[in-house]
Amino acid sequence: MDIVIELMGGLEPATSMIKAAMDRGKSLVTANKHALYEGQGDLESYGAKKKVGLSYEAAVAAGIPILDIVRNRLFFEEIEEITAILNGTTNYILSRMAQGMPFEQALEKAGDMGYLEADPSLDLEGYDSLHKIGILYNLAFGSYPTSIKREGIKRSTEIKTSNKLKLIARARPSGVSVALEEVDPGSPFYPIDDGMNAIKFKTKYTKELFFSGPGAGGEATALS
């Protein structure tokens, strides 16, 4: 066996098992955004040291091949800002709430769809989006952010608006954030509903690029 696929998630024992496999000369495939972000580049450097591959396309935005786009397609571009919906679970819940469904019912339906993390707080409190925007930041700007301003969707039950609420992740060289925001019909994020994800890049040369696609669920994630 030359390749190990890590499907456990979380920090431990996943991180130790990934390194143990690398010690045995095995390349790794993982969607473990938690371990990647918290490692702050440690897993990538450990794999390089052991001369094995580490592939993690599915760690961010599920079915959208966004890491390949940043790593290989935008290699000569200068990315100035990333704005994104990166958590399909909260996007699904907020979409259902916009249609009048109570929060608890929307949460239950998200679970029925297979969207929720084993620990739902990772989705609901913004940690999942934090991990993903941190990975994108590393690829776009060359290092992991050491701190990210974060909030989840708790306030959504208190906000009355004719616009839509979205959990938006933003990354600039000067800082990173995950926050609940209102988006109006003029925003490209307005029609991104249910389990969909979307990423917008502001760049020096192509000016603006926008990608969207399935961002939650086992099939979309497994495809990457």
XYZ file of N, CA and C in Angstrom:
672
model
N 0.849 -1.198 0.000
C 0.000 0.000 0.000
C 0.880 1.242 0.000
N 0.679 2.127 -0.989
C 1.510 3.318 -1.120
C 0.820 4.588 -0.652
N -0.515 4.565 -0.572
C -1.283 5.753 -0.210
C -2.204 5.438 0.965
N -2.237 6.311 1.948
C -3.149 6.211 3.084
C -4.170 7.332 2.984
N -5.444 6.991 3.155
C -6.520 7.982 3.149
C -7.018 8.146 4.579
N -6.872 9.339 5.125
C -7.274 9.629 6.511
C -8.678 10.209 6.515
N -9.598 9.522 7.201
C -11.002 9.924 7.224
C -11.520 10.168 8.637
N -10.626 10.212 9.617
C -11.050 10.345 11.011
C -11.503 11.757 11.351
N -10.793 12.752 10.861
C -11.072 14.135 11.220
C -10.550 14.461 12.604
N -10.589 15.744 12.957
C -10.119 16.177 14.264
C -8.606 16.177 14.370
N -8.118 16.608 15.522
C -6.670 16.735 15.724
C -5.994 15.411 16.043
N -6.487 14.751 17.067
C -5.898 13.486 17.497
C -6.987 12.415 17.649
N -6.634 11.180 17.270
C -5.294 10.685 16.904
C -4.916 10.896 15.444
N -5.737 11.665 14.691
C -5.514 11.794 13.247
C -4.123 12.328 12.908
N -3.688 13.411 13.587
C -2.388 14.007 13.269
C -1.257 13.020 13.494
N -1.281 12.327 14.619
C -0.217 11.348 14.912
C -0.226 10.208 13.914
N -1.409 9.781 13.485
C -1.496 8.671 12.536
C -1.030 9.096 11.147
N -1.324 10.344 10.783
C -0.824 10.863 9.501
C 0.700 10.852 9.492
N 1.307 11.340 10.572
C 2.767 11.370 10.645
C 3.364 9.967 10.692
N 2.684 9.055 11.384
C 3.168 7.675 11.443
C 3.166 7.040 10.065
N 2.137 7.323 9.275
C 2.083 6.808 7.911
C 3.201 7.411 7.059
N 3.434 8.709 7.238
C 4.524 9.362 6.509
C 5.879 8.769 6.890
N 6.047 8.428 8.179
C 7.294 7.806 8.630
C 7.554 6.491 7.900
N 6.490 5.856 7.449
C 6.605 4.578 6.733
C 6.647 4.772 5.220
N 6.783 6.026 4.810
C 6.923 6.314 3.383
C 5.619 6.343 2.616
N 4.500 6.528 3.308
C 3.197 6.534 2.651
C 2.754 7.961 2.356
N 2.244 8.173 1.159
C 1.621 9.452 0.834
C 0.223 9.482 1.424
N -0.262 10.698 1.702
C -1.532 10.874 2.396
C -2.543 11.633 1.562
N -3.806 11.209 1.671
C -4.946 11.967 1.170
C -5.859 12.225 2.356
N -6.239 13.485 2.579
C -7.063 13.833 3.733
C -7.959 15.017 3.418
N -9.082 15.089 4.135
C -9.951 16.269 4.087
C -9.952 16.963 5.441
N -8.939 16.700 6.249
C -8.904 17.140 7.641
C -8.410 18.586 7.763
N -9.335 19.521 7.524
C -8.969 20.938 7.599
C -8.573 21.357 9.008
N -9.137 20.712 10.026
C -8.813 21.038 11.416
C -7.332 20.775 11.691
N -6.868 19.559 11.328
C -5.465 19.208 11.564
C -4.523 20.059 10.718
N -4.906 20.339 9.494
C -4.062 21.160 8.620
C -3.905 22.570 9.169
N -5.025 23.195 9.560
C -4.943 24.563 10.062
C -4.199 24.639 11.388
N -4.565 23.781 12.326
C -3.936 23.831 13.645
C -2.448 23.484 13.566
N -2.058 22.696 12.575
C -0.646 22.372 12.395
C 0.172 23.536 11.872
N -0.502 24.553 11.296
C 0.176 25.767 10.815
C 1.352 25.441 9.888
N 1.141 24.459 9.001
C 2.168 24.092 8.026
C 3.010 22.902 8.424
N 2.800 22.389 9.644
C 3.626 21.275 10.129
C 3.441 20.011 9.295
N 2.199 19.667 8.939
C 1.971 18.455 8.164
C 2.570 18.562 6.768
N 2.454 19.732 6.164
C 3.036 19.929 4.837
C 4.561 19.786 4.881
N 5.189 20.406 5.869
C 6.655 20.329 5.969
C 7.111 18.930 6.366
N 6.324 18.241 7.177
C 6.673 16.878 7.578
C 6.627 15.947 6.367
N 5.592 16.126 5.529
C 5.510 15.331 4.315
C 6.669 15.594 3.372
N 7.051 16.870 3.240
C 8.192 17.209 2.386
C 9.476 16.605 2.937
N 9.629 16.628 4.253
C 10.815 16.054 4.890
C 10.906 14.562 4.632
N 9.761 13.883 4.673
C 9.727 12.439 4.450
C 9.641 12.075 2.964
N 9.559 13.096 2.126
C 9.491 12.924 0.670
C 8.278 12.098 0.248
N 7.125 12.423 0.859
C 5.867 11.792 0.485
C 4.853 12.881 0.148
N 3.803 12.515 -0.561
C 2.793 13.479 -0.950
C 1.747 13.694 0.125
N 1.181 14.881 0.146
C 0.064 15.208 1.028
C -0.973 15.955 0.200
N -2.088 15.289 -0.082
C -3.139 15.882 -0.901
C -4.358 16.164 -0.027
N -4.918 17.380 -0.146
C -6.036 17.748 0.729
C -7.033 18.662 0.028
N -7.274 18.418 -1.256
C -8.206 19.244 -2.015
C -9.587 19.288 -1.362
N -10.035 18.151 -0.832
C -11.386 18.081 -0.265
C -11.517 18.814 1.062
N -10.423 19.333 1.612
C -10.486 20.028 2.896
C -11.213 21.369 2.798
N -11.295 21.945 1.605
C -11.904 23.269 1.430
C -12.879 23.247 0.260
N -14.127 23.626 0.533
C -15.138 23.845 -0.511
C -15.575 22.590 -1.244
N -15.365 21.423 -0.645
C -15.905 20.155 -1.138
C -15.684 19.973 -2.641
N -16.762 20.056 -3.436
C -16.670 19.734 -4.856
C -16.035 20.796 -5.732
N -15.739 21.981 -5.183
C -15.079 23.024 -5.976
C -13.561 22.805 -5.866
N -12.854 22.619 -6.963
C -11.405 22.365 -6.881
C -10.608 23.647 -6.616
N -10.936 24.310 -5.519
C -10.435 25.664 -5.301
C -8.960 25.693 -4.922
N -8.476 24.670 -4.220
C -7.064 24.662 -3.850
C -6.183 24.481 -5.086
N -6.622 23.633 -6.004
C -5.890 23.473 -7.263
C -5.877 24.777 -8.055
N -6.994 25.486 -8.024
C -7.074 26.762 -8.742
C -6.074 27.764 -8.167
N -6.043 27.875 -6.834
C -5.121 28.824 -6.209
C -3.673 28.389 -6.406
N -3.403 27.106 -6.218
C -2.036 26.603 -6.250
C -1.447 26.586 -7.666
N -2.268 26.207 -8.646
C -1.739 25.973 -9.990
C -2.264 26.926 -11.059
N -3.499 27.362 -10.942
C -4.079 28.216 -11.993
C -3.824 29.703 -11.738
N -3.675 30.075 -10.475
C -3.429 31.482 -10.151
C -1.992 31.696 -9.677
N -1.109 30.822 -10.106
C 0.279 30.855 -9.623
C 0.953 32.197 -9.905
N 0.676 32.776 -11.072
C 1.325 34.038 -11.445
C 0.444 35.251 -11.160
N -0.734 35.015 -10.590
C -1.630 36.108 -10.251
C -1.249 36.676 -8.871
N -1.645 37.885 -8.618
C -1.448 38.485 -7.307
C -2.809 38.644 -6.649
N -3.107 37.754 -5.706
C -4.400 37.777 -5.023
C -4.383 38.869 -3.961
N -5.380 39.728 -4.007
C -5.464 40.836 -3.056
C -6.469 40.559 -1.941
N -7.529 39.811 -2.242
C -8.562 39.549 -1.241
C -9.343 38.306 -1.635
N -9.750 37.537 -0.626
C -10.626 36.383 -0.816
C -11.873 36.601 0.032
N -13.036 36.444 -0.586
C -14.308 36.510 0.125
C -15.068 35.233 -0.198
N -15.602 34.558 0.832
C -16.145 33.233 0.552
C -17.225 32.783 1.519
N -18.111 31.939 1.017
C -18.982 31.103 1.828
C -18.359 29.713 1.788
N -17.870 29.242 2.921
C -17.091 28.003 2.949
C -17.715 26.905 3.804
N -18.862 27.178 4.413
C -19.508 26.161 5.234
C -20.924 25.916 4.726
N -21.113 24.790 4.063
C -22.415 24.476 3.485
C -23.491 24.237 4.523
N -23.097 23.787 5.700
C -24.068 23.507 6.765
C -24.767 24.777 7.230
N -23.972 25.782 7.598
C -24.576 27.031 8.052
C -25.306 27.729 6.915
N -24.800 27.587 5.703
C -25.482 28.202 4.565
C -26.849 27.561 4.342
N -26.908 26.252 4.514
C -28.187 25.542 4.409
C -29.158 26.025 5.491
N -28.675 26.112 6.719
C -29.525 26.545 7.831
C -30.031 27.972 7.614
N -29.133 28.874 7.237
C -29.524 30.270 7.022
C -30.497 30.395 5.848
N -30.327 29.579 4.817
C -31.240 29.598 3.669
C -32.639 29.173 4.095
N -32.714 28.129 4.904
C -34.018 27.654 5.377
C -34.668 28.673 6.319
N -33.861 29.310 7.159
C -34.404 30.332 8.055
C -34.943 31.517 7.257
N -34.294 31.862 6.146
C -34.769 32.956 5.293
C -36.128 32.638 4.692
N -36.445 31.347 4.596
C -37.741 30.908 4.077
C -38.781 30.755 5.192
N -38.382 31.091 6.433
C -39.324 31.063 7.543
C -39.219 29.865 8.466
N -38.269 28.984 8.218
C -38.131 27.791 9.056
C -37.412 28.140 10.358
N -37.880 27.662 11.504
C -37.193 27.906 12.775
C -35.788 27.305 12.771
N -34.908 27.910 13.555
C -33.507 27.474 13.596
C -33.370 25.990 13.931
N -34.044 25.527 14.978
C -33.888 24.142 15.420
C -34.336 23.161 14.349
N -35.389 23.484 13.631
C -35.858 22.606 12.554
C -34.865 22.592 11.407
N -34.318 23.769 11.067
C -33.313 23.853 9.994
C -32.061 23.064 10.372
N -31.680 23.132 11.644
C -30.522 22.381 12.125
C -30.769 20.885 12.006
N -31.956 20.446 12.376
C -32.290 19.019 12.282
C -32.248 18.540 10.835
N -32.781 19.355 9.925
C -32.775 18.973 8.514
C -31.353 18.925 7.956
N -30.487 19.842 8.420
C -29.085 19.808 7.993
C -28.429 18.503 8.428
N -28.770 18.042 9.634
C -28.268 16.761 10.095
C -28.780 15.612 9.250
N -30.063 15.668 8.886
C -30.647 14.627 8.033
C -29.977 14.570 6.667
N -29.506 15.718 6.191
C -28.830 15.783 4.890
C -27.390 15.283 4.956
N -26.891 15.050 6.161
C -25.506 14.620 6.320
C -24.514 15.754 6.257
N -24.976 16.973 6.532
C -24.128 18.154 6.417
C -23.326 18.455 7.688
N -23.840 18.055 8.853
C -23.226 18.455 10.116
C -21.925 17.716 10.398
N -20.956 18.442 10.969
C -19.754 17.814 11.493
C -20.127 16.930 12.687
N -19.250 15.984 13.032
C -19.481 15.143 14.206
C -19.689 16.014 15.449
N -18.969 17.115 15.518
C -19.171 18.128 16.547
C -19.832 19.332 15.873
N -21.161 19.482 15.975
C -21.872 20.551 15.261
C -21.367 21.953 15.568
N -20.749 22.153 16.733
C -20.264 23.491 17.082
C -19.188 23.965 16.106
N -18.465 23.047 15.479
C -17.458 23.437 14.492
C -18.106 24.182 13.334
N -19.312 23.756 12.941
C -20.067 24.461 11.904
C -20.715 25.719 12.460
N -21.489 25.560 13.526
C -22.364 26.629 14.008
C -21.608 27.811 14.591
N -20.425 27.579 15.149
C -19.648 28.654 15.768
C -18.539 29.198 14.861
N -18.510 28.739 13.615
C -17.598 29.329 12.638
C -16.212 28.737 12.570
N -15.935 27.684 13.352
C -14.585 27.122 13.346
C -14.262 26.424 12.025
N -15.252 25.736 11.442
C -15.023 25.062 10.167
C -14.628 26.071 9.087
N -15.350 27.191 9.016
C -14.995 28.246 8.052
C -13.624 28.831 8.365
N -13.320 28.978 9.650
C -12.015 29.502 10.076
C -10.884 28.614 9.564
N -11.026 27.303 9.756
C -9.984 26.381 9.293
C -9.788 26.480 7.782
N -10.905 26.560 7.062
C -10.832 26.567 5.598
C -10.239 27.861 5.060
N -10.657 29.008 5.598
C -10.093 30.264 5.109
C -8.623 30.367 5.497
N -8.232 29.735 6.612
C -6.824 29.703 6.993
C -5.980 28.931 5.986
N -6.512 27.819 5.491
C -5.800 27.033 4.475
C -5.691 27.822 3.177
N -6.783 28.478 2.780
C -6.737 29.308 1.570
C -5.747 30.457 1.727
N -5.731 31.067 2.900
C -4.801 32.166 3.171
C -3.357 31.694 2.989
N -3.058 30.523 3.492
C -1.701 29.996 3.365
C -1.288 29.840 1.906
N -2.188 29.292 1.097
C -1.864 29.096 -0.323
C -1.774 30.424 -1.073
N -2.619 31.378 -0.693
C -2.655 32.655 -1.411
C -1.554 33.610 -0.988
N -1.211 33.600 0.323
C -0.308 34.616 0.852
C 0.972 34.068 1.471
N 1.114 32.736 1.506
C 2.407 32.165 1.862
C 2.629 31.757 3.302
N 1.623 31.912 4.152
C 1.758 31.474 5.544
C 0.372 31.330 6.145
N 0.283 30.578 7.228
C -0.986 30.459 7.926
C -1.200 31.674 8.827
N -2.434 32.178 8.906
C -2.703 33.277 9.851
C -2.646 32.743 11.280
N -2.062 33.505 12.162
C -1.951 33.067 13.552
C -3.211 33.369 14.359
N -4.035 34.273 13.866
C -5.300 34.572 14.538
C -6.337 34.997 13.502
N -7.589 34.638 13.787
C -8.687 34.970 12.893
C -9.871 35.442 13.739
N -10.428 36.603 13.399
C -11.635 37.059 14.078
C -12.791 36.166 13.643
N -13.529 35.642 14.625
C -14.519 34.609 14.301
C -15.831 34.824 15.046
N -16.924 34.598 14.327
C -18.219 34.434 14.965
C -18.999 33.389 14.173
N -20.000 32.804 14.816
C -20.839 31.826 14.156
C -22.167 32.435 13.744
N -23.221 31.618 13.753
C -24.518 32.095 13.274
C -25.525 32.293 14.407
N -25.046 32.345 15.639
C -25.939 32.493 16.787
C -26.822 33.729 16.666
N -26.270 34.832 16.188
C -27.034 36.090 16.110
C -28.151 36.042 15.072
N -28.136 35.032 14.208
C -29.104 34.990 13.116
C -30.544 34.943 13.600
N -30.769 34.386 14.787
C -32.135 34.302 15.315
C -32.656 35.651 15.809
N -31.755 36.625 15.953
C -32.128 37.931 16.487
C -32.246 39.004 15.404
N -31.779 38.704 14.188
C -31.704 39.711 13.124
C -32.929 39.614 12.220
N -33.623 40.725 12.055
C -34.742 40.818 11.132
C -34.298 41.653 9.927
N -34.326 41.073 8.744
C -33.840 41.781 7.560
C -34.543 41.261 6.317
N -34.673 42.118 5.316
C -35.223 41.699 4.028
C -34.134 41.122 3.129
N -32.875 41.294 3.539
C -31.760 40.691 2.805
C -31.523 39.267 3.317
N -30.482 38.624 2.825
C -30.125 37.293 3.303
C -28.932 37.382 4.236
N -28.873 36.443 5.166
C -27.731 36.340 6.059
C -26.813 35.215 5.577
N -25.518 35.490 5.546
C -24.518 34.509 5.128
C -23.341 34.557 6.098
N -22.737 33.413 6.338
C -21.504 33.367 7.116
C -20.352 33.553 6.139
N -19.743 34.728 6.179
C -18.748 35.128 5.180
C -17.341 35.078 5.771
N -16.454 34.396 5.080
C -15.033 34.369 5.441
C -14.295 35.337 4.529
N -13.417 36.168 5.106
C -12.644 37.138 4.331
C -11.166 37.020 4.674
N -10.341 37.139 3.645
C -8.893 37.084 3.864
C -8.198 38.135 3.019
N -7.405 38.952 3.684
C -6.512 39.909 3.045
C -5.146 39.727 3.690
N -4.086 40.210 3.061
C -2.776 40.123 3.734
C -2.776 40.748 5.119
N -3.657 41.723 5.338
C -3.685 42.435 6.616
C -4.509 41.739 7.691
N -5.317 40.745 7.326
C -6.129 40.101 8.341
C -7.167 39.155 7.769
N -7.742 38.328 8.668
C -8.702 37.302 8.275
C -9.879 37.338 9.245
N -11.082 37.083 8.735
C -12.251 37.091 9.594
C -13.297 36.105 9.091
N -14.140 35.674 10.019
C -15.343 34.893 9.707
C -16.475 35.573 10.452
N -17.493 36.036 9.724
C -18.544 36.822 10.371
C -19.879 36.653 9.659
N -20.947 36.790 10.429
C -22.298 36.780 9.882
C -22.558 38.131 9.230
N -22.972 38.116 7.947
C -23.173 39.360 7.212
C -24.489 39.329 6.457
N -25.055 40.505 6.252
C -26.198 40.653 5.358
C -25.696 40.818 3.929
N -26.341 40.134 2.985
C -26.020 40.328 1.569
C -27.306 40.706 0.840
N -27.210 41.712 -0.020
C -28.394 42.160 -0.744
C -28.441 41.509 -2.124
N -29.530 41.701 -2.885
C -29.668 41.041 -4.182
C -28.581 41.388 -5.196
N -27.851 42.454 -4.963
C -26.773 42.816 -5.875
C -25.480 42.053 -5.636
N -25.412 41.317 -4.560
C -24.194 40.560 -4.221
C -24.161 39.233 -4.972
N -22.991 38.808 -5.453
C -22.895 37.491 -6.098
C -23.162 36.346 -5.126
N -23.121 36.639 -3.820
C -23.377 35.604 -2.822
C -24.868 35.446 -2.501
N -25.693 36.374 -2.973
C -27.127 36.347 -2.662
C -27.795 35.054 -3.127
N -27.539 34.568 -4.354
C -28.215 33.345 -4.800
C -27.545 32.053 -4.339
N -26.477 32.138 -3.557
C -25.778 30.938 -3.094
C -26.513 30.403 -1.865
N -27.368 29.424 -2.092
C -28.229 28.917 -1.031
C -27.937 27.449 -0.715
N -28.619 26.951 0.307
C -28.542 25.560 0.731
C -27.095 25.142 1.006
N -26.665 23.983 0.494
C -25.325 23.489 0.803
C -24.242 23.987 -0.124
N -24.531 25.012 -0.902
C -23.554 25.521 -1.859
C -22.464 26.349 -1.171
N -21.297 26.364 -1.777
C -20.185 27.235 -1.387
C -19.873 28.173 -2.539
N -19.185 29.282 -2.236
C -18.751 30.212 -3.283
C -17.516 30.958 -2.807
N -16.629 31.230 -3.746
C -15.386 31.937 -3.438
C -15.155 33.016 -4.487
N -14.902 34.240 -4.019
C -14.586 35.354 -4.924
C -13.173 35.835 -4.639
N -12.384 35.961 -5.695
C -11.033 36.488 -5.591
C -10.974 37.874 -6.205
N -10.395 38.803 -5.486
C -10.023 40.099 -6.043
C -8.536 40.017 -6.349
N -8.155 40.244 -7.605
C -6.769 40.051 -8.018
C -6.238 41.253 -8.794
N -4.939 41.316 -8.930
C -4.294 42.448 -9.594
C -4.558 42.454 -11.089
N -4.531 41.296 -11.723
C -4.565 41.251 -13.190
C -5.938 40.875 -13.744
N -6.528 39.799 -13.254
C -7.846 39.411 -13.754
C -8.976 40.139 -13.028
N -8.633 40.912 -12.010
C -9.546 41.791 -11.274
C -10.511 41.028 -10.362
N -11.370 40.179 -10.917
C -12.322 39.468 -10.075
C -12.650 38.103 -10.673
N -12.581 37.082 -9.845
C -12.923 35.723 -10.247
C -13.902 35.160 -9.225
N -14.893 34.412 -9.711
C -15.936 33.890 -8.830
C -16.194 32.431 -9.162
N -16.196 31.591 -8.123
C -16.427 30.162 -8.291
C -17.509 29.719 -7.313
N -18.384 28.830 -7.755
C -19.403 28.291 -6.857
C -19.677 26.839 -7.198
N -20.209 26.110 -6.217
C -20.524 24.709 -6.432
C -20.884 24.039 -5.128
N -21.136 22.724 -5.161
C -21.514 21.990 -3.960
C -20.432 22.099 -2.882
N -20.872 22.441 -1.658
C -19.902 22.659 -0.587
C -20.138 21.842 0.656
N -21.056 20.875 0.573
C -21.336 20.063 1.754
C -21.846 18.695 1.317
N -21.685 17.723 2.200
C -22.168 16.385 1.918
C -21.073 15.450 1.484
N -21.293 14.172 1.710
C -20.265 13.170 1.442
C -19.898 13.030 -0.012
N -20.872 13.069 -0.922
C -20.569 12.860 -2.333
C -19.691 13.974 -2.888
N -20.053 15.226 -2.613
C -19.294 16.355 -3.139
C -17.880 16.365 -2.572
N -17.749 16.041 -1.282
C -16.426 16.040 -0.651
C -15.573 14.895 -1.174
N -16.184 13.714 -1.324
C -15.441 12.545 -1.797
C -14.942 12.736 -3.214
N -15.675 13.505 -4.005
C -15.292 13.726 -5.402
C -13.950 14.420 -5.508
N -13.610 15.279 -4.514
C -12.366 16.013 -4.545
C -11.199 15.175 -4.062
